[in-house]
Structure formats: structure tokens, C-alpha cells
Coordinates of C-alpha atoms in Angstrom, one line a residue:
X350 CA 0.0 0.0 0.0
X351 CA 1.3 3.4 -1.0
X352 CA 2.8 5.7 1.9
X353 CA 1.9 8.8 0.3
X354 CA -0.6 11.2 1.9
X355 CA -3.6 10.1 0.1
X356 CA -3.5 6.5 1.1
X357 CA -3.7 6.7 4.9
X358 CA -6.6 6.2 7.2
X359 CA -7.1 9.8 7.9
X360 CA -7.5 10.5 4.1
X361 CA -10.2 7.9 3.9
X362 CA -12.1 9.2 6.8
X363 CA -11.7 12.9 6.7
X364 CA -11.9 13.4 3.1
X365 CA -13.9 10.6 1.8
X366 CA -16.4 9.3 4.3
X367 CA -17.8 12.3 6.2
X368 CA -18.7 14.7 3.2
X369 CA -19.6 11.9 0.8
X370 CA -22.0 10.1 3.1
X371 CA -24.4 13.2 3.7
X372 CA -24.0 14.0 -0.1
X373 CA -24.9 10.6 -1.3
X374 CA -27.7 9.9 1.2
X375 CA -29.3 13.1 0.6
X376 CA -29.4 12.6 -3.1
X377 CA -30.2 8.9 -3.4
X378 CA -33.9 9.3 -2.7
X379 CA -34.1 11.2 -6.1
X380 CA -31.8 9.9 -8.8
X381 CA -32.6 13.1 -10.9
X382 CA -31.1 15.4 -8.3
X383 CA -28.1 13.3 -8.0
X384 CA -27.4 13.3 -11.7
X385 CA -28.0 17.1 -11.7
X386 CA -25.4 17.6 -8.9
X387 CA -22.9 15.5 -10.9
X388 CA -23.3 18.0 -13.8
X389 CA -22.3 20.7 -11.5
X390 CA -19.1 19.0 -10.8
X391 CA -16.1 20.8 -12.0
X392 CA -15.6 19.0 -15.4
X393 CA -12.0 20.6 -15.8
X394 CA -10.7 18.9 -12.6
X395 CA -8.4 16.3 -13.6
X396 CA -7.0 14.1 -10.8
X397 CA -3.8 13.1 -12.7
X398 CA -2.9 16.8 -13.0
X399 CA -3.4 17.4 -9.3
X400 CA -1.3 14.5 -8.1
X401 CA 2.0 15.5 -6.2
X402 CA 4.2 12.6 -6.2
X403 CA 7.7 13.0 -4.6
X404 CA 9.5 10.4 -6.9
X405 CA 7.2 9.7 -9.8
X406 CA 7.8 6.6 -11.8
X407 CA 8.1 6.3 -15.7
X408 CA 6.0 4.0 -17.8
X409 CA 9.0 1.7 -18.2
X410 CA 9.7 1.6 -14.4
X411 CA 6.0 1.0 -13.8
X412 CA 5.9 -1.8 -16.2
X413 CA 9.0 -3.4 -14.6
X414 CA 7.3 -3.3 -11.1
X415 CA 3.9 -4.8 -12.4
X416 CA 5.9 -7.6 -14.0
X417 CA 8.0 -8.0 -10.8
X418 CA 4.9 -8.2 -8.7
X419 CA 3.4 -10.9 -10.8
X420 CA 6.4 -13.2 -11.6
X421 CA 7.1 -15.2 -8.4
X422 CA 6.3 -18.4 -6.9
X423 CA 3.0 -18.5 -9.0
X424 CA 4.7 -19.0 -12.4
X425 CA 6.7 -22.0 -11.0
X426 CA 3.4 -23.5 -9.9
X427 CA 1.9 -23.2 -13.2
X428 CA 2.7 -26.8 -14.6
X429 CA 1.0 -28.2 -11.6
X430 CA -1.9 -26.1 -12.3
X431 CA -2.1 -27.5 -15.9
X432 CA -2.0 -31.1 -14.3
X433 CA -5.3 -30.1 -12.7
X434 CA -6.9 -28.9 -15.9
X435 CA -5.3 -30.6 -18.9
X436 CA -3.0 -28.8 -21.4
X437 CA -5.7 -27.6 -23.8
X438 CA -8.1 -26.5 -20.9
X439 CA -5.0 -24.9 -19.1
X440 CA -4.0 -23.1 -22.0
X441 CA -7.3 -21.5 -23.1
X442 CA -8.4 -21.3 -19.3
X443 CA -5.3 -19.2 -18.5
X444 CA -6.0 -16.9 -21.4
X445 CA -9.4 -16.4 -20.4
X446 CA -8.8 -15.7 -16.8
X447 CA -6.1 -13.3 -17.7
X448 CA -8.5 -11.4 -20.1
X449 CA -11.2 -11.3 -17.2
X450 CA -8.6 -10.2 -14.6
X451 CA -7.2 -7.4 -17.0
X452 CA -10.9 -6.1 -17.7
X453 CA -11.7 -6.1 -13.9
X454 CA -8.4 -4.0 -13.4
X455 CA -9.3 -1.7 -16.1
X456 CA -12.6 -1.1 -14.4
X457 CA -11.1 -0.7 -11.0
X458 CA -8.8 2.1 -12.6
X459 CA -11.6 4.0 -14.3
X460 CA -13.8 3.9 -11.2
X461 CA -11.0 5.4 -9.1
X462 CA -10.5 8.1 -11.7
X463 CA -14.2 8.9 -11.9
X464 CA -14.6 9.0 -8.2
X465 CA -11.5 11.2 -7.6
X466 CA -12.9 13.6 -10.4
X467 CA -16.3 13.9 -8.7
X468 CA -14.9 14.4 -5.4
X469 CA -11.7 16.5 -6.4
X470 CA -9.3 14.2 -5.0
X471 CA -6.0 13.3 -6.5
X472 CA -5.8 9.6 -5.7
X473 CA -7.4 6.9 -3.5
X474 CA -6.3 3.4 -2.5
X475 CA -8.3 0.3 -2.8
X476 CA -10.4 0.4 0.5
X477 CA -11.1 4.1 -0.2
X478 CA -12.3 3.5 -3.8
X479 CA -14.8 0.8 -2.4
X480 CA -16.1 2.9 0.3
X481 CA -16.7 5.8 -1.9
X482 CA -18.1 3.8 -4.8
X483 CA -20.7 2.3 -2.3
X484 CA -21.8 5.7 -1.2
X485 CA -22.4 6.5 -4.7
X486 CA -24.7 3.6 -5.4
X487 CA -28.1 2.8 -4.4
X488 CA -29.3 3.0 -0.8
X489 CA -28.7 -0.6 0.1
X490 CA -25.2 -0.2 -1.1
X491 CA -24.7 3.0 1.1
X492 CA -25.7 1.2 4.2
X493 CA -22.8 -1.3 3.4
X494 CA -20.1 1.3 3.0
X495 CA -18.9 1.6 6.4
X496 CA -17.8 -1.9 6.3
X497 CA -16.6 -2.5 2.7
X498 CA -13.1 -0.7 3.4
X499 CA -12.4 -3.1 6.3
X500 CA -13.6 -6.0 4.1
X501 CA -11.3 -5.1 1.4
X502 CA -8.6 -4.6 4.0
X503 CA -9.3 -8.1 5.4
X504 CA -9.0 -9.8 2.1
X505 CA -5.7 -8.0 1.3
X506 CA -4.4 -9.0 4.6
X507 CA -5.4 -12.7 4.3
X508 CA -3.9 -12.6 0.7
X509 CA -0.5 -11.0 1.8
X510 CA -0.1 -13.5 4.7
X511 CA -1.1 -16.2 2.4
X512 CA 1.7 -15.3 0.0
X513 CA 4.1 -15.1 2.9
X514 CA 3.1 -18.7 3.8
X515 CA 3.7 -19.7 0.1
X516 CA 7.3 -18.1 0.5
X517 CA 8.1 -20.0 3.6
X518 CA 7.1 -23.3 2.1
X519 CA 8.8 -22.8 -1.1
X520 CA 12.1 -21.7 0.5
X521 CA 12.1 -24.6 2.9
X522 CA 11.0 -27.3 0.3
X523 CA 13.9 -26.3 -2.1
X524 CA 16.3 -26.1 0.8
X525 CA 15.3 -29.6 1.6
X526 CA 15.5 -30.9 -1.9
X527 CA 19.2 -29.7 -2.0
X528 CA 20.0 -31.0 1.5
X529 CA 18.6 -34.4 0.9
X530 CA 21.1 -35.2 -1.8
X531 CA 24.0 -34.4 0.5
X532 CA 22.7 -36.0 3.6
X533 CA 22.2 -39.7 4.3
X534 CA 18.9 -39.2 6.2
X535 CA 16.2 -37.0 4.5
X536 CA 15.6 -33.8 6.2
X537 CA 12.1 -32.8 7.6
X538 CA 10.7 -29.8 5.7
X539 CA 9.6 -28.4 9.0
X540 CA 13.1 -28.3 10.2
X541 CA 14.1 -26.2 7.2
X542 CA 11.4 -23.9 8.3
X543 CA 12.6 -23.6 11.8
X544 CA 16.1 -22.7 10.5
X545 CA 14.9 -19.9 8.4
X546 CA 12.4 -18.3 11.0
X547 CA 14.9 -16.2 12.9
X548 CA 16.3 -14.7 9.7
X549 CA 12.7 -14.2 8.4
X550 CA 11.8 -12.1 11.7
X551 CA 14.9 -9.9 11.3
X552 CA 14.4 -9.2 7.6
X553 CA 10.7 -8.2 8.5
X554 CA 12.1 -5.7 11.1
X555 CA 13.2 -3.5 8.3
X556 CA 10.8 -0.5 8.7
X557 CA 11.9 1.3 5.7
X558 CA 11.1 0.1 2.3
X559 CA 14.4 1.8 0.6
X560 CA 16.4 -0.5 2.6
X561 CA 14.6 -3.5 1.0
X562 CA 14.8 -2.2 -2.6
X563 CA 18.5 -3.6 -3.2
X564 CA 17.3 -7.0 -2.1
X565 CA 14.5 -6.7 -4.6
X566 CA 16.8 -5.8 -7.3
X567 CA 19.1 -8.7 -6.5
X568 CA 16.0 -11.1 -6.3
X569 CA 14.8 -10.1 -9.7
X570 CA 18.3 -10.7 -11.3
X571 CA 18.5 -14.1 -9.8
X572 CA 14.9 -15.0 -10.8
X573 CA 15.5 -14.1 -14.5
X574 CA 18.5 -16.3 -14.6
X575 CA 16.9 -19.2 -12.8
X576 CA 13.9 -19.1 -15.2
X577 CA 16.3 -19.2 -18.2
X578 CA 17.9 -22.3 -16.6
X579 CA 14.7 -24.0 -15.9
X580 CA 13.7 -23.4 -19.5
X581 CA 16.9 -25.1 -20.5
X582 CA 15.8 -28.2 -18.6
X583 CA 12.5 -28.2 -20.1
X584 CA 13.4 -27.9 -23.6
X585 CA 16.6 -29.9 -23.8
X586 CA 14.5 -32.8 -24.8
X587 CA 11.5 -32.7 -27.2
X588 CA 8.3 -32.5 -25.3
X589 CA 5.3 -34.7 -26.3
X590 CA 1.6 -34.8 -25.4
X591 CA 1.7 -38.7 -25.1
X592 CA 0.4 -39.7 -21.6
X593 CA -0.7 -36.1 -20.8
X594 CA -4.4 -35.0 -20.3
X595 CA -5.8 -32.6 -22.8
X596 CA -8.9 -32.1 -20.7
X597 CA -8.3 -33.2 -17.0
X598 CA -11.5 -34.3 -14.7
X599 CA -13.6 -31.4 -13.8
X600 CA -13.0 -31.8 -10.1
X601 CA -9.5 -30.5 -10.5
X602 CA -10.5 -27.1 -12.2
X603 CA -11.2 -25.4 -8.9
X604 CA -7.6 -25.9 -8.0
X605 CA -6.4 -24.7 -11.4
X606 CA -8.6 -21.6 -11.1
X607 CA -7.3 -20.6 -7.6
X608 CA -3.5 -21.1 -8.8
X609 CA -4.0 -19.1 -12.0
X610 CA -5.6 -16.3 -9.9
X611 CA -2.8 -16.4 -7.4
X612 CA -0.3 -16.4 -10.2
X613 CA -1.8 -13.7 -12.3
X614 CA -3.3 -11.1 -10.1
X615 CA -1.3 -8.4 -8.4
X616 CA -4.5 -6.4 -7.5
X617 CA -2.8 -5.1 -4.2
X618 CA -0.2 -3.1 -6.1
X619 CA -2.3 -1.9 -8.9
X620 CA -3.5 1.4 -7.5
X621 CA -0.2 2.3 -5.7
X622 CA 1.6 1.7 -9.0
X623 CA -0.9 4.0 -11.0
X624 CA -1.0 6.7 -8.3
X625 CA 2.8 6.9 -8.3
X626 CA 3.1 7.2 -12.2
X627 CA 4.5 10.2 -13.8
X628 CA 2.0 9.9 -16.7
X629 CA -0.9 7.8 -15.1
X630 CA -3.1 8.3 -18.2
X631 CA -0.7 5.9 -19.8
X632 CA -1.5 3.0 -17.3
X633 CA -4.8 2.1 -19.0
X634 CA -5.6 2.3 -22.8
X635 CA -5.3 -0.4 -25.6
X636 CA -1.5 -0.1 -25.6
X637 CA -1.1 1.0 -21.9
X638 CA 1.2 -0.3 -19.3
X639 CA -1.4 -2.6 -18.0
X640 CA -2.2 -4.3 -21.1
X641 CA 1.4 -4.7 -22.3
X642 CA 2.3 -6.1 -18.7
X643 CA -0.7 -8.5 -18.7
X644 CA 0.0 -9.8 -22.3
X645 CA 3.6 -10.6 -21.2
X646 CA 2.5 -12.2 -18.0
X647 CA -0.2 -14.4 -19.6
X648 CA 2.3 -15.5 -22.3
X649 CA 4.9 -16.4 -19.9
X650 CA 2.6 -18.2 -17.5
X651 CA 0.8 -20.2 -20.4
X652 CA 4.4 -21.1 -21.6
X653 CA 5.6 -22.2 -18.3
X654 CA 2.5 -24.3 -17.4
X655 CA 2.0 -25.8 -20.9
X656 CA 5.6 -26.9 -21.6
X657 CA 6.2 -27.8 -17.8
X658 CA 3.4 -30.1 -17.8
X659 CA 4.1 -31.6 -21.1
X660 CA 7.7 -32.4 -20.1
X661 CA 7.3 -33.7 -16.4
X662 CA 3.6 -34.9 -16.9
X663 CA 1.7 -36.2 -13.8
X664 CA 4.9 -36.3 -11.8
X665 CA 4.9 -32.6 -11.7
X666 CA 5.5 -31.1 -8.1
X667 CA 4.0 -28.0 -6.6
X668 CA 6.9 -26.0 -7.8
X669 CA 8.7 -27.2 -11.0
X670 CA 12.1 -26.6 -9.4
X671 CA 11.3 -29.8 -7.2
X672 CA 11.3 -31.7 -10.3
X673 CA 14.7 -30.7 -11.6
X674 CA 17.3 -33.5 -11.4
X675 CA 18.6 -33.6 -7.8
X676 CA 22.2 -34.9 -9.0
X677 CA 22.9 -31.9 -11.5
X678 CA 25.1 -29.3 -9.8
X679 CA 23.1 -26.7 -12.1
X680 CA 19.7 -27.7 -10.8
X681 CA 21.1 -27.6 -7.1
X682 CA 22.2 -24.0 -7.9
X683 CA 18.8 -23.0 -9.3
X684 CA 17.0 -24.3 -6.3
X685 CA 19.4 -22.5 -4.0
X686 CA 19.2 -19.4 -6.1
X687 CA 15.4 -19.1 -6.2
X688 CA 15.2 -20.2 -2.3
X689 CA 17.5 -17.3 -1.5
X690 CA 15.6 -15.0 -4.0
X691 CA 12.1 -15.7 -2.5
X692 CA 13.6 -15.5 1.2
X693 CA 15.0 -12.0 0.6
X694 CA 11.8 -10.7 -0.8
X695 CA 9.6 -12.0 2.1
X696 CA 9.9 -8.7 3.6
X697 CA 8.5 -7.0 0.7
X698 CA 5.5 -9.5 0.6
X699 CA 4.8 -9.0 4.3
X700 CA 5.1 -5.3 4.1
X701 CA 1.6 -4.7 3.0
X702 CA 0.3 -7.0 5.8
X703 CA 2.2 -5.1 8.4
X704 CA 1.2 -1.8 6.9
X705 CA -2.5 -2.7 7.0
X706 CA -2.4 -4.3 10.5
X707 CA -0.2 -1.7 12.1
X708 CA -1.1 1.6 10.6
X709 CA -4.7 1.0 9.9
X710 CA -5.7 -0.6 13.1
X711 CA -3.1 -1.3 16.0
X712 CA -1.4 2.1 15.9
X713 CA -4.8 3.8 16.0
X714 CA -5.9 1.7 19.0
X715 CA -2.6 2.4 20.9
X716 CA -2.5 6.0 20.5
X717 CA 0.6 8.1 21.5
X718 CA 2.8 6.1 24.1
X719 CA 6.4 5.5 24.7
X720 CA 6.3 1.8 23.9
X721 CA 4.8 2.2 20.5
X722 CA 8.0 1.1 18.7
X723 CA 8.2 -2.0 20.9
X724 CA 4.5 -2.9 19.9
X725 CA 5.2 -2.3 16.2
X726 CA 8.1 -4.9 16.4
X727 CA 5.8 -7.2 18.1
X728 CA 3.2 -7.0 15.4
X729 CA 5.9 -7.4 12.8
X730 CA 7.1 -10.6 14.8
X731 CA 3.6 -11.9 15.2
X732 CA 2.8 -11.7 11.6
X733 CA 6.0 -13.8 10.7
X734 CA 5.0 -16.3 13.3
X735 CA 1.6 -16.7 11.9
X736 CA 2.6 -17.4 8.5
X737 CA 5.4 -19.7 9.9
X738 CA 3.0 -21.8 12.0
X739 CA 0.5 -22.2 9.2
X740 CA 3.2 -23.3 6.8
X741 CA 4.5 -25.9 9.5
X742 CA 0.9 -27.2 9.9
X743 CA 0.3 -27.9 6.2
X744 CA 3.7 -27.7 4.2
X745 CA 1.9 -28.1 0.8
X746 CA 2.8 -25.6 -1.6
X747 CA 0.3 -26.3 -4.5
X748 CA -2.8 -26.4 -2.0
X749 CA -1.6 -22.9 -0.3
X750 CA -1.4 -21.3 -3.6
X751 CA -4.8 -22.6 -4.9
X752 CA -6.5 -21.8 -1.4
X753 CA -5.3 -18.1 -1.1
X754 CA -6.1 -17.7 -4.9
X755 CA -9.7 -18.9 -4.6
X756 CA -10.3 -17.2 -1.3
X757 CA -8.9 -13.7 -1.8
X758 CA -8.4 -13.0 -5.4
X759 CA -12.0 -14.2 -6.4
X760 CA -13.3 -11.4 -4.2
X761 CA -10.4 -8.8 -4.7
X762 CA -9.7 -9.3 -8.5
X763 CA -13.3 -10.2 -9.8
X764 CA -16.2 -9.5 -7.5
X765 CA -15.3 -6.1 -5.8
X766 CA -14.2 -4.3 -9.0
X767 CA -17.5 -5.3 -10.6
X768 CA -19.4 -4.0 -7.3
X769 CA -17.5 -0.8 -7.5
X770 CA -18.3 -0.4 -11.1
X771 CA -22.1 -0.9 -10.7
X772 CA -22.1 1.6 -7.6
X773 CA -20.1 4.4 -9.4
X774 CA -22.3 4.5 -12.5
X775 CA -25.7 3.5 -10.8
X776 CA -27.3 6.9 -11.2
X777 CA -25.3 8.1 -14.3
X778 CA -26.5 5.3 -16.7
X779 CA -29.9 4.2 -18.1
X780 CA -31.4 2.2 -20.9
X781 CA -29.1 -0.2 -22.7
X782 CA -26.0 1.1 -20.9
X783 CA -27.4 0.4 -17.5
X784 CA -28.6 -3.2 -18.6
X785 CA -25.1 -3.8 -19.9
X786 CA -23.5 -2.4 -16.6
X787 CA -25.7 -4.7 -14.5
X788 CA -25.6 -7.9 -16.6
X789 CA -21.9 -7.8 -17.2
X790 CA -20.9 -7.1 -13.6
X791 CA -23.4 -9.4 -12.2
X792 CA -21.7 -12.2 -14.2
X793 CA -18.3 -11.2 -12.8
X794 CA -19.8 -11.2 -9.3
X795 CA -21.3 -14.6 -9.7
X796 CA -18.0 -16.0 -11.4
X797 CA -16.1 -14.4 -8.2
X798 CA -18.5 -15.9 -5.6
X799 CA -18.6 -19.4 -7.3
X800 CA -14.7 -19.2 -7.5
X801 CA -14.4 -18.3 -3.9
X802 CA -16.8 -20.9 -2.6
X803 CA -15.8 -23.8 -4.7
X804 CA -12.1 -23.1 -4.9
X805 CA -11.8 -22.6 -1.3
X806 CA -14.0 -25.5 -0.4
X807 CA -12.0 -27.8 -2.9
X808 CA -8.6 -26.6 -1.6
X809 CA -9.5 -27.0 2.1
X810 CA -10.8 -30.4 1.4
X811 CA -7.5 -31.3 -0.2
X812 CA -5.7 -29.9 2.8
X813 CA -7.7 -31.7 5.2
X814 CA -7.2 -34.9 3.3
X815 CA -3.4 -34.2 3.1
X816 CA -3.3 -33.4 7.0
X817 CA -5.3 -36.7 7.8
X818 CA -2.9 -38.7 5.9
X819 CA 0.2 -37.1 7.5

């Protein structure tokens, strides 16, 4: 979450909630008055021109950050996702899900711009957009506005903590894979988790993001080199469709859906990235930063998922790195490098969760006191311990990815943007335009709810089965 002045709790409450609630509730009884009031809004106000960003990012920098936020452990799990769907269903399914996710992100960006224009506010974060949009919608939505911001924050928090759980399992599993080759007795993956616990706590004690930036740059370089080596292993022999499922049984599709959502969506960083751009109008558009980034991301994910599954087949693990030959020194280097890269970026992944928990809730409850710094470190340590304990309880990489993808990103990436779009344009559309607004977004809400319920249920059932077997 961005740390500029527009994305803090005071901004949401003082600038958005109080004036808008009275404004919207008074006008909701008569839509005509509301539309008339909107016509009086200064049409010349452009939120993009009124943003004051200390260090604005260029288009290429924003593109790089968006790629960096989407290319991580998720892409390494794509071959396993294709195993649950089949290589034909997986290929087309990933493209379709990518198109839907991109469309929803565009809707969220457009809604933020329109709401900022109406309220003469330079920018908003995701919870503020949701709360403001609900106040612009019908009466029943307005009544839900006080809780929608907290609901968005809750899903963001669960998603970020889930990502940290995935990181812990990924790092530990790859360390175990390397250690097992050199040790006579196989190492318990939970022991590897315990070994990295203290370093994880220490790296999450870093309070300033600028100190983590060099680690992120190093991790990106390592990741790119590692991906190249993985491609070498995949393509060193011809791949074949023999013995591979083109259309897998339907009961595996929810796991595929959750994994692809987890891999593709970077919804938590979309608005902060757009808000920090030097030319934010270039973020959207047919050839904008978002479309270019999502095209590259979907292409890479389909490629890794398809060829990784065709090469390893049903033997594919939760991360393709675990299928690399354990006796090859090069393969061991890839596992070690990626484990290190993901480990040093754990602090970045956990930063949003810490920001939401501490700045939006705990710090406000504590108020001014001398021991505030102590409690901040306690919160940071506690969140790391939560992710550690979850990973220890169920050290299953692919099920964690599918669970948090279905649980959080079905809501954050599909249902909430559709709900925001309906609310934003409730009183400003009519006729065929309103019918399309309602029908298209209703479909997205239904898909999001079904993905959340079915995907979460399937993932939890698999986790319970795995836990019972263990």
C-alpha cells in the first residue's frame, strides 16, 4: 500500500467518508437530483494533474514493477495447475482468466478516476475506492459502505499473509531438496522452516522500504537467470503430449482456477503503482502499461505451465524446481538461488500486511505512548510467526497457492471491482447502457463468488485430506 498522504486512514475517513455520506444519502432518494448534482461537478478537474508525487515513476519503471509483482512463486506452480486442468483447458483457461482479470483491473482504475474527479481528490487506495463507490450507489449499498473498506483490507491482509506462507513453504522445500542429496537421512521440511525463522523475523524488522529495494533488485536478477535455466531443462529434450491429459477431470478445475488467480493477479499493487506514475493516463488504454504487462505475463504463464506439464507430466510437483534432477549441480544451484531470492523478498511481501495491520488498526488503538515502537516490532514478529505456523501445519505448496488464490483474489480481483463499477455508475447510466452495466458485472460477481466458494472448499478439502494422511 502506498505511503503517500492520500493512502492513509485519515484520508479515507476525513476526506472521503464524512462529506460523501451526507452528499450521497441526501441525493439517493431522487436519482434526478443526483445526476443534476454530478453535472455541476467541475468538469475541468483532472485528478492526474493534481497529484503530487515525490518520486514519480516512468512508464517503463511501472511496467517493470508490475511484472516483478506478478512473476514469482506463482509461475513456478503453473505446470501443476495444468495437471489439474489438462494442457488444452489449461492454455485456454489461463488466457480467459487473464482477460477477465485485466478487464476487472481496467474497471477499477476507471472507477477510481471517476470518483476522484467527482470528489476533487488526486488519488485513492483500494479500500477508499470501495467505500466511496458504495456511497455513490443505491441505498442498500450505501448502508454497507462503513464495512466495505474493512472487508477489502481483510482480504488484502489474508492474501498477503497467504503469499508469505507460500514463500516459507517454497524456500523450505527447495532447501530440503538440495540438502537431501548431500545427507544420508532425508531432512524434515519443517526443520528447514525452523532454521529460516529467525532470519525471516529479522528481515521483517526492516521498517523502511528503501532498505529492501536493493534486495528486490538482486532477487529479480536471480529469478530471471533461474527461469532461463529452468527453460533449458524443459527444452533440452522434445516435449510430447503422449500420456498427458488434454482435458482433465472437472473436479480439479477449482484448484487450477485458484492457482492461476494467485499467479496472475497483483491487485494489491495496481492502484499504488498507478498513483505513483509520472503519466498515469498511460497506465490504461489499448497499448497502455497494464495491457502490455498482462500480455507478457499471460504469455509467460501459459508457456511455463504448458511446456512444464508436457515435459514432466503427472510427476510435476507443486513447484517445477522440485522436479529438476537432484544430481545436477546446475539444478541444485537453481533451487538454492530461487530459495534465496524468495527469502530476501519475504519482507516486501509481508510489508503490505504489516502496513494494514499496524497503521490502519493497531497503531490507532494504541494512540501516543512511549512503547509504540516496541509494539510495532511485536506486530511484525507476530505476523511472521502466523505465516510460519500455518506453513508448519500444512507444508503443501500447491494447495496453499490454490487456497489463497480462490479465497482472496476471487473477491479482490473479480467481485469487488464489479461491485464498485455498478455503484459508481448507478445513477449516471440508463437504458441499454445500464442493462449492460448490471448484466456484465453481475456475471463477474457470480463468477467471483463461485470461484471463492468452490475453490476454497476444494482446496480446504484437499488440505484436510493431506493433513489426515500425514
